[in-house]
Amino acid sequence: MTLPLVVGVDGSDASLTAVDWAVDEAARHGVPLRLVHASRWERYERAVPSHSLGRPSERVLAENLVAAAAERAGQRHPEVKITTDIVPDDAADALLRAGDDAFVLVTGSRGRGELKGMLLGSVGLAVAARAPCPAIVVRGDEAGLAGSHERILLGAGEPGTGAEAVRFAFREAEARGCALDVVRAWRCPAHESADDPALAGEAARRHEARASALLDTLLQEAVTARPGVLVRRVTAEGPAHSVLVRRSEAADLVIVGARRREGHLGLQLGRVSHTLLHHAHCPVAVVPQAV
């Protein structure tokens, strides 16, 4: 069975942007699209006596909302199979459960009722931090959302925790027919670069060489499996979160891995992922890996 791409819908502008992006992604990968709307009010519908012969207004609103989103997606890509679901639960919990059987989870950057100035809404943050499958928050500038750069960006993690992100990035680049920039940031500790310029230069070359060797190790299997993907290995000096935010200006998608510790219920995001989710100039994919 082909797993669907699941996108959360709530009628907000950010949600509709996510629907457009998600149906493009579903068409690109040849997978069905499932639109999920969560309504906490629905949970109590059966427990509250109804004095109306018609359907509750909240139910009608939810049905109209998902129907409009489905029509929008269908007009954009008629070939994509689209289903809808109204779930009686909190939005984040509903999407996280849907992620158990999802190709990818997609959310907008902000939902209805959230402050306009917020960089990232609570649902998007919770889904990215806890999803059991790759989660994508649709955010960024017009060029990044439109996919006009024809380039995606992977922040390279450690070989033991970044393998799933690498596989996801290569699959994405192959489906898009675009280039893949794989970036490993490095820094020279202050005690190695302080007084003597010659020693500082030697230390910098050593750290850069380590970063380059790590990229070779990390990418070896994926390059062999998908030789048609054009890969550019990049080592860059500086904090990883700053390097990737800056480079996301020229990308259509930035991808990072995330550790998922079994039994840990809190938000499982590192500084790099957290910064990208709030500040990247294009959609952000967080790909979990169990450790």
PDB file of C-alpha atoms in Angstrom:
ATOM      1  CA  MET A   1       0.000   0.000   0.000  1.00  0.00           C
ATOM      2  CA  THR A   2       1.269   3.453  -0.919  1.00  0.00           C
ATOM      3  CA  LEU A   3       1.385   5.707   2.100  1.00  0.00           C
ATOM      4  CA  PRO A   4      -0.272   9.111   1.677  1.00  0.00           C
ATOM      5  CA  LEU A   5       1.282  12.504   2.085  1.00  0.00           C
ATOM      6  CA  VAL A   6      -0.646  14.046   4.998  1.00  0.00           C
ATOM      7  CA  VAL A   7      -1.211  17.795   5.296  1.00  0.00           C
ATOM      8  CA  GLY A   8      -2.985  19.631   8.092  1.00  0.00           C
ATOM      9  CA  VAL A   9      -5.666  22.110   7.014  1.00  0.00           C
ATOM     10  CA  ASP A  10      -7.408  24.752   9.105  1.00  0.00           C
ATOM     11  CA  GLY A  11      -8.461  27.386   6.583  1.00  0.00           C
ATOM     12  CA  SER A  12      -5.653  29.841   7.358  1.00  0.00           C
ATOM     13  CA  ASP A  13      -3.571  31.421   4.603  1.00  0.00           C
ATOM     14  CA  ALA A  14      -0.521  29.468   5.792  1.00  0.00           C
ATOM     15  CA  SER A  15      -2.544  26.257   5.645  1.00  0.00           C
ATOM     16  CA  LEU A  16      -3.641  26.898   2.059  1.00  0.00           C
ATOM     17  CA  THR A  17      -0.040  27.598   1.073  1.00  0.00           C
ATOM     18  CA  ALA A  18       0.857  24.256   2.667  1.00  0.00           C
ATOM     19  CA  VAL A  19      -1.911  22.512   0.692  1.00  0.00           C
ATOM     20  CA  ASP A  20      -0.547  23.916  -2.576  1.00  0.00           C
ATOM     21  CA  TRP A  21       2.977  22.841  -1.678  1.00  0.00           C
ATOM     22  CA  ALA A  22       1.830  19.421  -0.484  1.00  0.00           C
ATOM     23  CA  VAL A  23      -0.168  18.543  -3.598  1.00  0.00           C
ATOM     24  CA  ASP A  24       2.838  19.508  -5.745  1.00  0.00           C
ATOM     25  CA  GLU A  25       4.945  17.184  -3.606  1.00  0.00           C
ATOM     26  CA  ALA A  26       2.388  14.375  -3.834  1.00  0.00           C
ATOM     27  CA  ALA A  27       2.278  14.701  -7.625  1.00  0.00           C
ATOM     28  CA  ARG A  28       6.068  14.724  -7.774  1.00  0.00           C
ATOM     29  CA  HIS A  29       6.324  11.432  -5.869  1.00  0.00           C
ATOM     30  CA  GLY A  30       3.164   9.775  -7.223  1.00  0.00           C
ATOM     31  CA  VAL A  31       1.529   9.346  -3.805  1.00  0.00           C
ATOM     32  CA  PRO A  32      -2.033  10.138  -2.629  1.00  0.00           C
ATOM     33  CA  LEU A  33      -2.800  13.250  -0.585  1.00  0.00           C
ATOM     34  CA  ARG A  34      -4.725  13.139   2.677  1.00  0.00           C
ATOM     35  CA  LEU A  35      -6.126  16.385   4.070  1.00  0.00           C
ATOM     36  CA  VAL A  36      -6.615  16.309   7.840  1.00  0.00           C
ATOM     37  CA  HIS A  37      -8.625  18.848   9.812  1.00  0.00           C
ATOM     38  CA  ALA A  38      -8.730  18.515  13.585  1.00  0.00           C
ATOM     39  CA  SER A  39     -11.606  19.941  15.633  1.00  0.00           C
ATOM     40  CA  ARG A  40     -11.483  19.656  19.414  1.00  0.00           C
ATOM     41  CA  TRP A  41     -15.171  20.582  19.604  1.00  0.00           C
ATOM     42  CA  GLU A  42     -16.027  17.382  17.737  1.00  0.00           C
ATOM     43  CA  ARG A  43     -14.764  15.348  20.670  1.00  0.00           C
ATOM     44  CA  TYR A  44     -17.671  16.531  22.797  1.00  0.00           C
ATOM     45  CA  GLU A  45     -20.384  16.456  20.161  1.00  0.00           C
ATOM     46  CA  ARG A  46     -21.962  13.211  21.320  1.00  0.00           C
ATOM     47  CA  ALA A  47     -21.833  14.164  24.987  1.00  0.00           C
ATOM     48  CA  VAL A  48     -23.763  17.427  24.548  1.00  0.00           C
ATOM     49  CA  PRO A  49     -27.538  17.236  23.969  1.00  0.00           C
ATOM     50  CA  SER A  50     -28.506  18.724  20.627  1.00  0.00           C
ATOM     51  CA  HIS A  51     -31.753  20.699  20.263  1.00  0.00           C
ATOM     52  CA  SER A  52     -31.320  21.205  16.545  1.00  0.00           C
ATOM     53  CA  LEU A  53     -32.553  18.872  13.829  1.00  0.00           C
ATOM     54  CA  GLY A  54     -29.709  19.890  11.529  1.00  0.00           C
ATOM     55  CA  ARG A  55     -26.028  19.244  11.754  1.00  0.00           C
ATOM     56  CA  PRO A  56     -24.001  21.316  14.225  1.00  0.00           C
ATOM     57  CA  SER A  57     -22.583  24.494  12.689  1.00  0.00           C
ATOM     58  CA  GLU A  58     -19.049  23.501  13.696  1.00  0.00           C
ATOM     59  CA  ARG A  59     -19.345  20.271  11.729  1.00  0.00           C
ATOM     60  CA  VAL A  60     -20.643  22.114   8.680  1.00  0.00           C
ATOM     61  CA  LEU A  61     -17.784  24.605   8.925  1.00  0.00           C
ATOM     62  CA  ALA A  62     -15.226  21.792   9.117  1.00  0.00           C
ATOM     63  CA  GLU A  63     -16.755  19.967   6.139  1.00  0.00           C
ATOM     64  CA  ASN A  64     -16.790  23.129   4.064  1.00  0.00           C
ATOM     65  CA  LEU A  65     -13.204  23.880   5.003  1.00  0.00           C
ATOM     66  CA  VAL A  66     -11.775  20.513   3.970  1.00  0.00           C
ATOM     67  CA  ALA A  67     -13.955  20.406   0.853  1.00  0.00           C
ATOM     68  CA  ALA A  68     -12.609  23.774  -0.271  1.00  0.00           C
ATOM     69  CA  ALA A  69      -9.046  22.646   0.371  1.00  0.00           C
ATOM     70  CA  ALA A  70      -9.632  19.407  -1.537  1.00  0.00           C
ATOM     71  CA  GLU A  71     -11.125  21.300  -4.486  1.00  0.00           C
ATOM     72  CA  ARG A  72      -8.156  23.658  -4.494  1.00  0.00           C
ATOM     73  CA  ALA A  73      -5.686  20.751  -4.506  1.00  0.00           C
ATOM     74  CA  GLY A  74      -7.655  18.860  -7.159  1.00  0.00           C
ATOM     75  CA  GLN A  75      -7.667  21.810  -9.506  1.00  0.00           C
ATOM     76  CA  ARG A  76      -3.925  22.174  -9.102  1.00  0.00           C
ATOM     77  CA  HIS A  77      -3.177  18.473  -9.760  1.00  0.00           C
ATOM     78  CA  PRO A  78      -6.205  16.510 -11.026  1.00  0.00           C
ATOM     79  CA  GLU A  79      -4.149  13.307 -11.232  1.00  0.00           C
ATOM     80  CA  VAL A  80      -3.493  13.143  -7.473  1.00  0.00           C
ATOM     81  CA  LYS A  81      -5.886  11.000  -5.433  1.00  0.00           C
ATOM     82  CA  ILE A  82      -7.216  13.142  -2.573  1.00  0.00           C
ATOM     83  CA  THR A  83      -9.010  12.078   0.606  1.00  0.00           C
ATOM     84  CA  THR A  84     -10.196  14.169   3.541  1.00  0.00           C
ATOM     85  CA  ASP A  85     -10.602  13.482   7.226  1.00  0.00           C
ATOM     86  CA  ILE A  86     -12.111  15.431  10.117  1.00  0.00           C
ATOM     87  CA  VAL A  87     -10.570  14.257  13.370  1.00  0.00           C
ATOM     88  CA  PRO A  88     -12.068  14.970  16.821  1.00  0.00           C
ATOM     89  CA  ASP A  89      -8.834  15.927  18.526  1.00  0.00           C
ATOM     90  CA  ASP A  90      -6.164  18.530  19.059  1.00  0.00           C
ATOM     91  CA  ALA A  91      -4.467  19.409  15.766  1.00  0.00           C
ATOM     92  CA  ALA A  92      -0.938  18.420  16.767  1.00  0.00           C
ATOM     93  CA  ASP A  93      -2.039  15.095  18.284  1.00  0.00           C
ATOM     94  CA  ALA A  94      -4.175  14.266  15.251  1.00  0.00           C
ATOM     95  CA  LEU A  95      -1.333  14.923  12.830  1.00  0.00           C
ATOM     96  CA  LEU A  96       1.202  13.027  14.912  1.00  0.00           C
ATOM     97  CA  ARG A  97      -1.061   9.973  14.906  1.00  0.00           C
ATOM     98  CA  ALA A  98      -1.562  10.331  11.163  1.00  0.00           C
ATOM     99  CA  GLY A  99       2.219  10.321  10.842  1.00  0.00           C
ATOM    100  CA  ASP A 100       2.321   6.665  11.879  1.00  0.00           C
ATOM    101  CA  ASP A 101       1.061   5.826   8.376  1.00  0.00           C
ATOM    102  CA  ALA A 102       2.287   8.755   6.318  1.00  0.00           C
ATOM    103  CA  PHE A 103       4.805   9.211   3.537  1.00  0.00           C
ATOM    104  CA  VAL A 104       5.448  12.717   4.868  1.00  0.00           C
ATOM    105  CA  LEU A 105       3.641  15.114   7.239  1.00  0.00           C
ATOM    106  CA  VAL A 106       3.177  18.703   6.046  1.00  0.00           C
ATOM    107  CA  THR A 107       2.002  21.740   8.010  1.00  0.00           C
ATOM    108  CA  GLY A 108       1.846  25.468   7.443  1.00  0.00           C
ATOM    109  CA  SER A 109       3.988  27.874   9.402  1.00  0.00           C
ATOM    110  CA  ARG A 110       1.073  29.281  11.428  1.00  0.00           C
ATOM    111  CA  GLY A 111      -2.513  28.305  12.115  1.00  0.00           C
ATOM    112  CA  ARG A 112      -5.761  30.169  12.611  1.00  0.00           C
ATOM    113  CA  GLY A 113      -5.894  32.291  15.717  1.00  0.00           C
ATOM    114  CA  GLU A 114      -2.129  32.414  16.195  1.00  0.00           C
ATOM    115  CA  LEU A 115      -0.399  35.763  16.419  1.00  0.00           C
ATOM    116  CA  LYS A 116       0.484  37.217  13.052  1.00  0.00           C
ATOM    117  CA  GLY A 117       4.011  38.049  14.148  1.00  0.00           C
ATOM    118  CA  MET A 118       4.817  34.504  15.206  1.00  0.00           C
ATOM    119  CA  LEU A 119       7.663  32.929  13.260  1.00  0.00           C
ATOM    120  CA  LEU A 120       6.276  29.421  13.700  1.00  0.00           C
ATOM    121  CA  GLY A 121       2.981  28.212  15.121  1.00  0.00           C
ATOM    122  CA  SER A 122       2.654  25.725  17.950  1.00  0.00           C
ATOM    123  CA  VAL A 123       1.262  22.922  15.763  1.00  0.00           C
ATOM    124  CA  GLY A 124       4.090  23.114  13.231  1.00  0.00           C
ATOM    125  CA  LEU A 125       6.669  23.121  16.003  1.00  0.00           C
ATOM    126  CA  ALA A 126       5.106  20.143  17.815  1.00  0.00           C
ATOM    127  CA  VAL A 127       4.796  18.101  14.614  1.00  0.00           C
ATOM    128  CA  ALA A 128       8.369  18.815  13.504  1.00  0.00           C
ATOM    129  CA  ALA A 129       9.698  17.964  16.958  1.00  0.00           C
ATOM    130  CA  ARG A 130       7.813  14.717  17.525  1.00  0.00           C
ATOM    131  CA  ALA A 131       6.687  13.232  14.207  1.00  0.00           C
ATOM    132  CA  PRO A 132       7.533   9.566  13.570  1.00  0.00           C
ATOM    133  CA  CYS A 133       8.019  10.288   9.855  1.00  0.00           C
ATOM    134  CA  PRO A 134       9.606  13.162   7.919  1.00  0.00           C
ATOM    135  CA  ALA A 135       7.806  16.426   8.738  1.00  0.00           C
ATOM    136  CA  ILE A 136       7.876  19.506   6.527  1.00  0.00           C
ATOM    137  CA  VAL A 137       6.924  22.991   7.657  1.00  0.00           C
ATOM    138  CA  VAL A 138       6.014  25.115   4.638  1.00  0.00           C
ATOM    139  CA  ARG A 139       7.521  28.545   5.132  1.00  0.00           C
ATOM    140  CA  GLY A 140       9.856  30.931   3.351  1.00  0.00           C
ATOM    141  CA  ASP A 141       9.945  33.532   0.633  1.00  0.00           C
ATOM    142  CA  GLU A 142       8.198  33.445  -2.729  1.00  0.00           C
ATOM    143  CA  ALA A 143      11.132  31.952  -4.614  1.00  0.00           C
ATOM    144  CA  GLY A 144      11.675  29.186  -2.078  1.00  0.00           C
ATOM    145  CA  LEU A 145       8.000  28.261  -2.004  1.00  0.00           C
ATOM    146  CA  ALA A 146       7.793  28.221  -5.792  1.00  0.00           C
ATOM    147  CA  GLY A 147      10.786  25.897  -6.154  1.00  0.00           C
ATOM    148  CA  SER A 148      12.481  28.254  -8.599  1.00  0.00           C
ATOM    149  CA  HIS A 149      16.031  27.701  -7.310  1.00  0.00           C
ATOM    150  CA  GLU A 150      16.129  24.070  -8.512  1.00  0.00           C
ATOM    151  CA  ARG A 151      18.385  23.220  -5.610  1.00  0.00           C
ATOM    152  CA  ILE A 152      17.835  21.606  -2.223  1.00  0.00           C
ATOM    153  CA  LEU A 153      20.022  21.834   0.839  1.00  0.00           C
ATOM    154  CA  LEU A 154      20.996  19.142   3.338  1.00  0.00           C
ATOM    155  CA  GLY A 155      22.578  19.979   6.657  1.00  0.00           C
ATOM    156  CA  ALA A 156      24.941  17.058   7.196  1.00  0.00           C
ATOM    157  CA  GLY A 157      24.807  15.480  10.645  1.00  0.00           C
ATOM    158  CA  GLU A 158      26.850  12.676  12.120  1.00  0.00           C
ATOM    159  CA  PRO A 159      26.943   9.336  10.233  1.00  0.00           C
ATOM    160  CA  GLY A 160      25.196   7.564  13.111  1.00  0.00           C
ATOM    161  CA  THR A 161      22.266   9.979  13.325  1.00  0.00           C
ATOM    162  CA  GLY A 162      21.960  11.533   9.871  1.00  0.00           C
ATOM    163  CA  ALA A 163      21.539   8.512   7.581  1.00  0.00           C
ATOM    164  CA  GLU A 164      17.754   8.856   7.228  1.00  0.00           C
ATOM    165  CA  ALA A 165      18.057  12.539   6.357  1.00  0.00           C
ATOM    166  CA  VAL A 166      20.617  11.686   3.671  1.00  0.00           C
ATOM    167  CA  ARG A 167      18.344   9.075   2.106  1.00  0.00           C
ATOM    168  CA  PHE A 168      15.411  11.490   2.195  1.00  0.00           C
ATOM    169  CA  ALA A 169      17.475  14.258   0.587  1.00  0.00           C
ATOM    170  CA  PHE A 170      18.685  12.058  -2.259  1.00  0.00           C
ATOM    171  CA  ARG A 171      15.172  10.771  -2.911  1.00  0.00           C
ATOM    172  CA  GLU A 172      13.881  14.341  -2.974  1.00  0.00           C
ATOM    173  CA  ALA A 173      16.610  15.576  -5.301  1.00  0.00           C
ATOM    174  CA  GLU A 174      16.037  12.671  -7.677  1.00  0.00           C
ATOM    175  CA  ALA A 175      12.257  13.264  -7.763  1.00  0.00           C
ATOM    176  CA  ARG A 176      12.760  16.965  -8.454  1.00  0.00           C
ATOM    177  CA  GLY A 177      15.616  16.463 -10.896  1.00  0.00           C
ATOM    178  CA  CYS A 178      17.561  19.154  -9.076  1.00  0.00           C
ATOM    179  CA  ALA A 179      20.984  19.611  -7.508  1.00  0.00           C
ATOM    180  CA  LEU A 180      21.708  18.690  -3.905  1.00  0.00           C
ATOM    181  CA  ASP A 181      24.016  20.791  -1.762  1.00  0.00           C
ATOM    182  CA  VAL A 182      25.283  18.868   1.267  1.00  0.00           C
ATOM    183  CA  VAL A 183      26.770  21.221   3.823  1.00  0.00           C
ATOM    184  CA  ARG A 184      28.897  20.379   6.827  1.00  0.00           C
ATOM    185  CA  ALA A 185      29.727  23.339   9.048  1.00  0.00           C
ATOM    186  CA  TRP A 186      32.896  23.353  11.111  1.00  0.00           C
ATOM    187  CA  ARG A 187      34.474  25.641  13.670  1.00  0.00           C
ATOM    188  CA  CYS A 188      37.970  25.984  15.037  1.00  0.00           C
ATOM    189  CA  PRO A 189      37.956  26.197  18.847  1.00  0.00           C
ATOM    190  CA  ALA A 190      39.254  29.463  20.260  1.00  0.00           C
ATOM    191  CA  HIS A 191      42.201  27.833  22.051  1.00  0.00           C
ATOM    192  CA  GLU A 192      43.443  26.480  18.699  1.00  0.00           C
ATOM    193  CA  SER A 193      43.214  29.751  16.797  1.00  0.00           C
ATOM    194  CA  ALA A 194      44.321  32.364  19.272  1.00  0.00           C
ATOM    195  CA  ASP A 195      47.897  33.613  19.144  1.00  0.00           C
ATOM    196  CA  ASP A 196      49.966  32.131  16.354  1.00  0.00           C
ATOM    197  CA  PRO A 197      48.530  32.683  12.813  1.00  0.00           C
ATOM    198  CA  ALA A 198      50.452  29.714  11.444  1.00  0.00           C
ATOM    199  CA  LEU A 199      49.105  27.379  14.097  1.00  0.00           C
ATOM    200  CA  ALA A 200      45.618  28.828  13.617  1.00  0.00           C
ATOM    201  CA  GLY A 201      45.785  28.128   9.896  1.00  0.00           C
ATOM    202  CA  GLU A 202      46.953  24.575  10.490  1.00  0.00           C
ATOM    203  CA  ALA A 203      44.121  23.977  12.966  1.00  0.00           C
ATOM    204  CA  ALA A 204      41.559  25.365  10.530  1.00  0.00           C
ATOM    205  CA  ARG A 205      42.812  23.103   7.738  1.00  0.00           C
ATOM    206  CA  ARG A 206      42.623  20.127  10.095  1.00  0.00           C
ATOM    207  CA  HIS A 207      39.003  20.819  11.084  1.00  0.00           C
ATOM    208  CA  GLU A 208      37.984  21.424   7.490  1.00  0.00           C
ATOM    209  CA  ALA A 209      39.604  18.151   6.426  1.00  0.00           C
ATOM    210  CA  ARG A 210      37.660  16.320   9.131  1.00  0.00           C
ATOM    211  CA  ALA A 211      34.428  17.869   7.895  1.00  0.00           C
ATOM    212  CA  SER A 212      35.231  16.830   4.332  1.00  0.00           C
ATOM    213  CA  ALA A 213      36.048  13.255   5.378  1.00  0.00           C
ATOM    214  CA  LEU A 214      32.786  13.073   7.323  1.00  0.00           C
ATOM    215  CA  LEU A 215      30.857  14.090   4.199  1.00  0.00           C
ATOM    216  CA  ASP A 216      32.545  11.328   2.206  1.00  0.00           C
ATOM    217  CA  THR A 217      31.571   8.751   4.836  1.00  0.00           C
ATOM    218  CA  LEU A 218      28.035  10.048   5.213  1.00  0.00           C
ATOM    219  CA  LEU A 219      27.279  10.171   1.482  1.00  0.00           C
ATOM    220  CA  GLN A 220      29.020   7.061   0.209  1.00  0.00           C
ATOM    221  CA  GLU A 221      26.024   4.715   0.292  1.00  0.00           C
ATOM    222  CA  ALA A 222      23.516   7.239  -1.059  1.00  0.00           C
ATOM    223  CA  VAL A 223      25.756   8.291  -3.945  1.00  0.00           C
ATOM    224  CA  THR A 224      26.077   4.647  -4.974  1.00  0.00           C
ATOM    225  CA  ALA A 225      22.325   4.039  -4.688  1.00  0.00           C
ATOM    226  CA  ARG A 226      21.308   7.157  -6.655  1.00  0.00           C
ATOM    227  CA  PRO A 227      24.199   7.990  -8.990  1.00  0.00           C
ATOM    228  CA  GLY A 228      22.073  10.326 -11.120  1.00  0.00           C
ATOM    229  CA  VAL A 229      21.791  12.950  -8.372  1.00  0.00           C
ATOM    230  CA  LEU A 230      24.083  15.926  -8.839  1.00  0.00           C
ATOM    231  CA  VAL A 231      25.744  16.431  -5.443  1.00  0.00           C
ATOM    232  CA  ARG A 232      27.878  19.319  -4.294  1.00  0.00           C
ATOM    233  CA  ARG A 233      29.804  18.746  -1.064  1.00  0.00           C
ATOM    234  CA  VAL A 234      30.362  21.932   0.895  1.00  0.00           C
ATOM    235  CA  THR A 235      32.398  22.524   4.057  1.00  0.00           C
ATOM    236  CA  ALA A 236      31.711  25.901   5.609  1.00  0.00           C
ATOM    237  CA  GLU A 237      33.249  27.615   8.594  1.00  0.00           C
ATOM    238  CA  GLY A 238      30.790  28.918  11.174  1.00  0.00           C
ATOM    239  CA  PRO A 239      27.868  27.887  13.382  1.00  0.00           C
ATOM    240  CA  ALA A 240      25.732  25.321  11.549  1.00  0.00           C
ATOM    241  CA  HIS A 241      22.444  27.111  12.206  1.00  0.00           C
ATOM    242  CA  SER A 242      23.765  30.389  10.775  1.00  0.00           C
ATOM    243  CA  VAL A 243      25.369  28.715   7.766  1.00  0.00           C
ATOM    244  CA  LEU A 244      22.195  26.838   6.832  1.00  0.00           C
ATOM    245  CA  VAL A 245      19.824  29.787   7.301  1.00  0.00           C
ATOM    246  CA  ARG A 246      22.018  31.879   5.027  1.00  0.00           C
ATOM    247  CA  ARG A 247      22.265  29.166   2.378  1.00  0.00           C
ATOM    248  CA  SER A 248      18.508  28.507   2.498  1.00  0.00           C
ATOM    249  CA  GLU A 249      18.077  31.778   0.574  1.00  0.00           C
ATOM    250  CA  ALA A 250      19.101  29.853  -2.566  1.00  0.00           C
ATOM    251  CA  ALA A 251      17.243  26.588  -1.848  1.00  0.00           C
ATOM    252  CA  ASP A 252      13.764  25.182  -2.439  1.00  0.00           C
ATOM    253  CA  LEU A 253      13.925  22.891   0.587  1.00  0.00           C
ATOM    254  CA  VAL A 254      16.332  22.562   3.502  1.00  0.00           C
ATOM    255  CA  ILE A 255      16.618  19.158   5.178  1.00  0.00           C
ATOM    256  CA  VAL A 256      18.003  18.261   8.582  1.00  0.00           C
ATOM    257  CA  GLY A 257      18.003  15.116  10.667  1.00  0.00           C
ATOM    258  CA  ALA A 258      16.596  14.829  14.183  1.00  0.00           C
ATOM    259  CA  ARG A 259      17.324  12.310  16.908  1.00  0.00           C
ATOM    260  CA  ARG A 260      14.310  10.466  18.292  1.00  0.00           C
ATOM    261  CA  ARG A 261      14.931   8.886  21.672  1.00  0.00           C
ATOM    262  CA  GLU A 262      12.461   6.135  22.523  1.00  0.00           C
ATOM    263  CA  GLY A 263      10.259   6.999  25.471  1.00  0.00           C
ATOM    264  CA  HIS A 264      11.159  10.693  25.394  1.00  0.00           C
ATOM    265  CA  LEU A 265       7.920  12.710  25.252  1.00  0.00           C
ATOM    266  CA  GLY A 266       9.272  16.253  24.993  1.00  0.00           C
ATOM    267  CA  LEU A 267      10.187  18.273  21.918  1.00  0.00           C
ATOM    268  CA  GLN A 268      13.176  16.591  20.307  1.00  0.00           C
ATOM    269  CA  LEU A 269      14.794  19.372  18.319  1.00  0.00           C
ATOM    270  CA  GLY A 270      18.337  20.620  18.375  1.00  0.00           C
ATOM    271  CA  ARG A 271      19.419  24.211  17.919  1.00  0.00           C
ATOM    272  CA  VAL A 272      19.958  23.866  14.171  1.00  0.00           C
ATOM    273  CA  SER A 273      16.485  22.466  13.477  1.00  0.00           C
ATOM    274  CA  HIS A 274      14.823  24.940  15.804  1.00  0.00           C
ATOM    275  CA  THR A 275      16.540  27.907  14.149  1.00  0.00           C
ATOM    276  CA  LEU A 276      15.685  26.752  10.630  1.00  0.00           C
ATOM    277  CA  LEU A 277      12.030  26.209  11.504  1.00  0.00           C
ATOM    278  CA  HIS A 278      11.827  29.832  12.624  1.00  0.00           C
ATOM    279  CA  HIS A 279      14.116  31.582  10.159  1.00  0.00           C
ATOM    280  CA  ALA A 280      14.719  29.552   6.954  1.00  0.00           C
ATOM    281  CA  HIS A 281      13.914  31.188   3.621  1.00  0.00           C
ATOM    282  CA  CYS A 282      12.325  28.001   2.226  1.00  0.00           C
ATOM    283  CA  PRO A 283      10.334  24.993   3.491  1.00  0.00           C
ATOM    284  CA  VAL A 284      12.079  22.915   6.164  1.00  0.00           C
ATOM    285  CA  ALA A 285      12.090  19.104   6.352  1.00  0.00           C
ATOM    286  CA  VAL A 286      12.956  17.462   9.667  1.00  0.00           C
ATOM    287  CA  VAL A 287      13.762  13.773   9.204  1.00  0.00           C
ATOM    288  CA  PRO A 288      13.743  11.624  12.365  1.00  0.00           C
ATOM    289  CA  GLN A 289      16.196   8.893  13.180  1.00  0.00           C
ATOM    290  CA  ALA A 290      15.951   6.595  16.182  1.00  0.00           C
ATOM    291  CA  VAL A 291      18.977   6.519  18.443  1.00  0.00           C
TER     292      VAL A 291
END
